[in-house]
Short mmCIF file of C-alpha atoms in Angstrom, two decimals:
data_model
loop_
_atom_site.label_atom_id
_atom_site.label_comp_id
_atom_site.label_asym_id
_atom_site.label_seq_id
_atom_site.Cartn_x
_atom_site.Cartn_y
_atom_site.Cartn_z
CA UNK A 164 99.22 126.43 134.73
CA UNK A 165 101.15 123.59 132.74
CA UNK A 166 99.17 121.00 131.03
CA UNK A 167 100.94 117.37 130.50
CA UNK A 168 100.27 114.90 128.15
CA UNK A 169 101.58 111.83 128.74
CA UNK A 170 101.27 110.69 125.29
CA UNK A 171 103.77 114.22 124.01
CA UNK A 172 107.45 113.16 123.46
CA UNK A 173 106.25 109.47 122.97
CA UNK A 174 106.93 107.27 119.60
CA UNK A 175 103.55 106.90 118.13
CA UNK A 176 103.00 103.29 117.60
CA UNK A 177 103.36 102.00 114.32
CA UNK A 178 101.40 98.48 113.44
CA UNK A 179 104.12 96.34 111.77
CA UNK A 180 101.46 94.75 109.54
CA UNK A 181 101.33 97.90 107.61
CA UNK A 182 103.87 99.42 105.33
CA UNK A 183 105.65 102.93 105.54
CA UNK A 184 103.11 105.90 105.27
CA UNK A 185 99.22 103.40 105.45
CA UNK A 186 96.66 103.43 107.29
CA UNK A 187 93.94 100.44 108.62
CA UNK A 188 90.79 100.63 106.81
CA UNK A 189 88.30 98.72 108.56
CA UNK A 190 86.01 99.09 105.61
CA UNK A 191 87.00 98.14 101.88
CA UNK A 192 86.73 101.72 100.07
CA UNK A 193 85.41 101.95 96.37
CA UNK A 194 88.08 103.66 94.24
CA UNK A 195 87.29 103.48 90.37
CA UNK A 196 88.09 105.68 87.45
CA UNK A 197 85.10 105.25 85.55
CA UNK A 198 81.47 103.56 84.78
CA UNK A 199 80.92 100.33 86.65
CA UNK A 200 80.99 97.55 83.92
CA UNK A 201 78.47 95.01 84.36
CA UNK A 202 79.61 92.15 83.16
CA UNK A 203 77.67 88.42 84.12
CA UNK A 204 79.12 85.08 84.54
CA UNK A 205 77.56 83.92 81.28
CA UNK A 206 79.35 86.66 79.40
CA UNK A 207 82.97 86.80 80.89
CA UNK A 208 85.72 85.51 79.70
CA UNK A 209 89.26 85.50 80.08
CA UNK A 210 92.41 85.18 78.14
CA UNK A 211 96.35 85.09 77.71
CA UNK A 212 97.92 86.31 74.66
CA UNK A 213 100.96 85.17 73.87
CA UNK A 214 104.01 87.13 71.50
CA UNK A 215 103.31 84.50 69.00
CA UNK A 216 99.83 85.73 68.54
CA UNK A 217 98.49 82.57 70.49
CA UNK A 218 95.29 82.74 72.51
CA UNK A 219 94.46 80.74 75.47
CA UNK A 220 90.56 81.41 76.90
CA UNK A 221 88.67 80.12 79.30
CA UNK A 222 84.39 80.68 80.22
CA UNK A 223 83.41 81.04 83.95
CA UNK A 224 83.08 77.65 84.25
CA UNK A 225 86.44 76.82 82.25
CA UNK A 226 87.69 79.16 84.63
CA UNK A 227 87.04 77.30 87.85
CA UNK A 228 87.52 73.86 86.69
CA UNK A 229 91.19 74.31 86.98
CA UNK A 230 91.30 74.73 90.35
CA UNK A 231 89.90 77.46 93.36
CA UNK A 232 92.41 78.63 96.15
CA UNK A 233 91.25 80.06 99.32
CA UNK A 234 93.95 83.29 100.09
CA UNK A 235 94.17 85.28 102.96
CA UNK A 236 96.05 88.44 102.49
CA UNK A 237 96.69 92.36 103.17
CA UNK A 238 96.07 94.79 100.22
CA UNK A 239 97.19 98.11 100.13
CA UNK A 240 96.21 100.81 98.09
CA UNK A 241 97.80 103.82 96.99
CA UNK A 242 95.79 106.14 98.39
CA UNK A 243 97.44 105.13 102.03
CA UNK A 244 94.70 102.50 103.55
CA UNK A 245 94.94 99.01 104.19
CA UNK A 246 92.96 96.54 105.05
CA UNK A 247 95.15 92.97 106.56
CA UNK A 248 93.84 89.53 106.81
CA UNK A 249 91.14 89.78 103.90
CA UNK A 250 89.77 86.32 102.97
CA UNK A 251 89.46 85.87 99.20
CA UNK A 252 88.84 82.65 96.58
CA UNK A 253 90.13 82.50 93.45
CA UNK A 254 92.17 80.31 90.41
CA UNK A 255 96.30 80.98 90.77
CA UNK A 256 97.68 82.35 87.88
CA UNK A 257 99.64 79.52 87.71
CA UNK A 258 97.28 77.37 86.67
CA UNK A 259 96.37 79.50 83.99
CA UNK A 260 100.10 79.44 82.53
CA UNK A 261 100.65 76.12 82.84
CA UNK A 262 100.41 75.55 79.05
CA UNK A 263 101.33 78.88 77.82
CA UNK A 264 104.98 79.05 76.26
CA UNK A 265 106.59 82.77 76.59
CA UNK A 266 109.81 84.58 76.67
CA UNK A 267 108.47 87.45 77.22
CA UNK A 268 109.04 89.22 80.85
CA UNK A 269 106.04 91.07 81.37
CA UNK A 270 102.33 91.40 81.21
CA UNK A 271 99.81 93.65 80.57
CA UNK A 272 96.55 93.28 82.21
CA UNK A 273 93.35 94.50 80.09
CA UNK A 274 89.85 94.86 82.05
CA UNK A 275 86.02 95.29 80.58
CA UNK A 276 86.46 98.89 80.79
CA UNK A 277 89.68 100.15 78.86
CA UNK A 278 92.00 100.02 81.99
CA UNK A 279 95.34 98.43 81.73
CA UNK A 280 98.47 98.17 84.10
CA UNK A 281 101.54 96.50 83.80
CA UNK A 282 103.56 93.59 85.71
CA UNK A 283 106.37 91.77 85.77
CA UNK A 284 105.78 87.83 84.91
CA UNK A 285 107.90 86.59 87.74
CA UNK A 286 105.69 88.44 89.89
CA UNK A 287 102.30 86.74 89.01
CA UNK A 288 103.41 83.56 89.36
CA UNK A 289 104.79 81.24 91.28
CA UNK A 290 101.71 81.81 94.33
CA UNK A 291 101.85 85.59 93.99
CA UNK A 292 98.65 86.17 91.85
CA UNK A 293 95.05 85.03 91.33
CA UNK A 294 91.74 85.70 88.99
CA UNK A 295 89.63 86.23 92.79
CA UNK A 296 86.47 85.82 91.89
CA UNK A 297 85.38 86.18 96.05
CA UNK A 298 85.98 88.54 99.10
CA UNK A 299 84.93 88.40 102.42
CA UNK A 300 83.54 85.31 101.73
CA UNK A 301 80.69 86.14 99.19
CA UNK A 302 81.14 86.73 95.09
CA UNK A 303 82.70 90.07 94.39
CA UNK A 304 80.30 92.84 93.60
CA UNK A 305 80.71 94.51 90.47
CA UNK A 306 81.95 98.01 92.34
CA UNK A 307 85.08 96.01 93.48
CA UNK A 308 85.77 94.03 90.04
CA UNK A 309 83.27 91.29 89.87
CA UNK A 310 82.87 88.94 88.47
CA UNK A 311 86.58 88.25 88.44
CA UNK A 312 89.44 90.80 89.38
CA UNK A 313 93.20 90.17 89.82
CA UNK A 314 94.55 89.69 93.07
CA UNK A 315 98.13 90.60 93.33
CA UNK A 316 98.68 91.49 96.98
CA UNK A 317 102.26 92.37 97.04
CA UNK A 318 101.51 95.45 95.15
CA UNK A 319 99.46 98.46 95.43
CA UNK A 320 96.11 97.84 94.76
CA UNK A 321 95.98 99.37 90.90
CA UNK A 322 97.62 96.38 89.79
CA UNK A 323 94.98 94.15 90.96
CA UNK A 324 92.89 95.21 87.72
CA UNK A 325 89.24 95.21 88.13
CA UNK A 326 86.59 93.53 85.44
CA UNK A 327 89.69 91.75 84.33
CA UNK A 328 89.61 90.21 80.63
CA UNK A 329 93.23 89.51 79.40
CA UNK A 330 96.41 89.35 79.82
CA UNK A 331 98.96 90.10 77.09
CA UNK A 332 102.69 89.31 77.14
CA UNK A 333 104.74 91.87 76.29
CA UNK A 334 108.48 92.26 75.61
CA UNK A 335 109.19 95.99 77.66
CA UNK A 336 107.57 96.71 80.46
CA UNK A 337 104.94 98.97 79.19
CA UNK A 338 102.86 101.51 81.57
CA UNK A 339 99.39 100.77 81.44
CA UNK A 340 96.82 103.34 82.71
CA UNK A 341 97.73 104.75 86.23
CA UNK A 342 101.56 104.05 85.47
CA UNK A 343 101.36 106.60 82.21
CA UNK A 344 99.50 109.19 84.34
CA UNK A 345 102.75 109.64 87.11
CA UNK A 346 102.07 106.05 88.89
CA UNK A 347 105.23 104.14 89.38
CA UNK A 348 105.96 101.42 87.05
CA UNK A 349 106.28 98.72 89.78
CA UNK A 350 104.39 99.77 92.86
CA UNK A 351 105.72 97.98 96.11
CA UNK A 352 103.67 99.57 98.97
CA UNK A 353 107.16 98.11 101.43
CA UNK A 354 109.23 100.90 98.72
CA UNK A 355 106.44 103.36 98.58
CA UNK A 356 106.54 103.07 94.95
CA UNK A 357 103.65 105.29 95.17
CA UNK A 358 104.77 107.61 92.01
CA UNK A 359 107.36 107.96 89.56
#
């Protein structure tokens, strides 16, 4: 006795939304390497260091005053899920650089809690990155970066750095914390630039 399946032999269907080897998360999983820092609006800050040794900071308020974008976007992690069409809020990097003076070509990104990763400076600005200080439409909880995490949705999901608190300009690009344990150094989920 034969058993047929109509579905053997058949291309499985592959959403074009989602890049080479992801899956849909309907959820929004909790991946962290350490201790939750628990930082409150009345204590964070954030700032860009220059080569120069300049500092530019702003407070929570600071912070907002110069402008909130809503975003909707897809983020994709690493670890192979996605989840497309996510609503977020947050200031555009851009706004933040608009007075800083570089020649550097890339960043560093430092959060609360030790963790750095590197970027490439023509890839956080120009609409491509925020400070999100909301998802889904309510203040991020602490387990996903809040207050304020970086939103770079291009990339995997390690670059958007969680409990952000600076950004440095650097000279090389530099692996930060995920890039000097095997991570690749750029991370385009449409590459797979899962490892190095």
């Amino acid at each position: 006795m034969a058993i047929i399946n109509q579905g053997f032999g058949q291309r499985r269907r592959v959403d074009p939304a989602l890049p080479p080897g992801q899956r849909l998360a309907y959820d929004w999983p909790v991946l962290s390497v350490g201790p939750t820092p628990q930082v409150s609006t009345d204590e964070w800050s954030f700032s860009i260091y220059t080569e120069t040794g300049e500092k530019h900071t702003w407070d929570w308020e600071g912070l907002h005053a110069l402008g909130v974008e809503d975003i909707t976007t897809d983020i994709h992690c690493v670890t192979h899920w996605s989840k497309l069409q996510m609503p977020w809020r947050g200031v555009p990097l851009d706004a933040l650089f608009a007075d800083v003076e570089t020649t550097n070509d890339y960043v560093m990104a430092h959060s609360y809690d030790g963790y750095t990763t590197n970027l490439p400076l023509d890839e956080i600005l120009d609409g491509q990155a925020w400070i999100a200080t909301e998802a889904e439409g309510a203040p991020l909880d602490p387990e996903h970066g809040g207050p304020a995490r970086l939103l770079v949705p291009h990339l995997y999901f390690w670059k958007s750095a969680k409990w952000v608190r600076a950004l440095q300009l650097i000279d090389d690009d530099e692996p930060g914390f995920w890039e000097q344990n095997g991570y690749h150094l750029h991370g385009d989920p449409w590459r797979e630039e899962r490892y190095s």
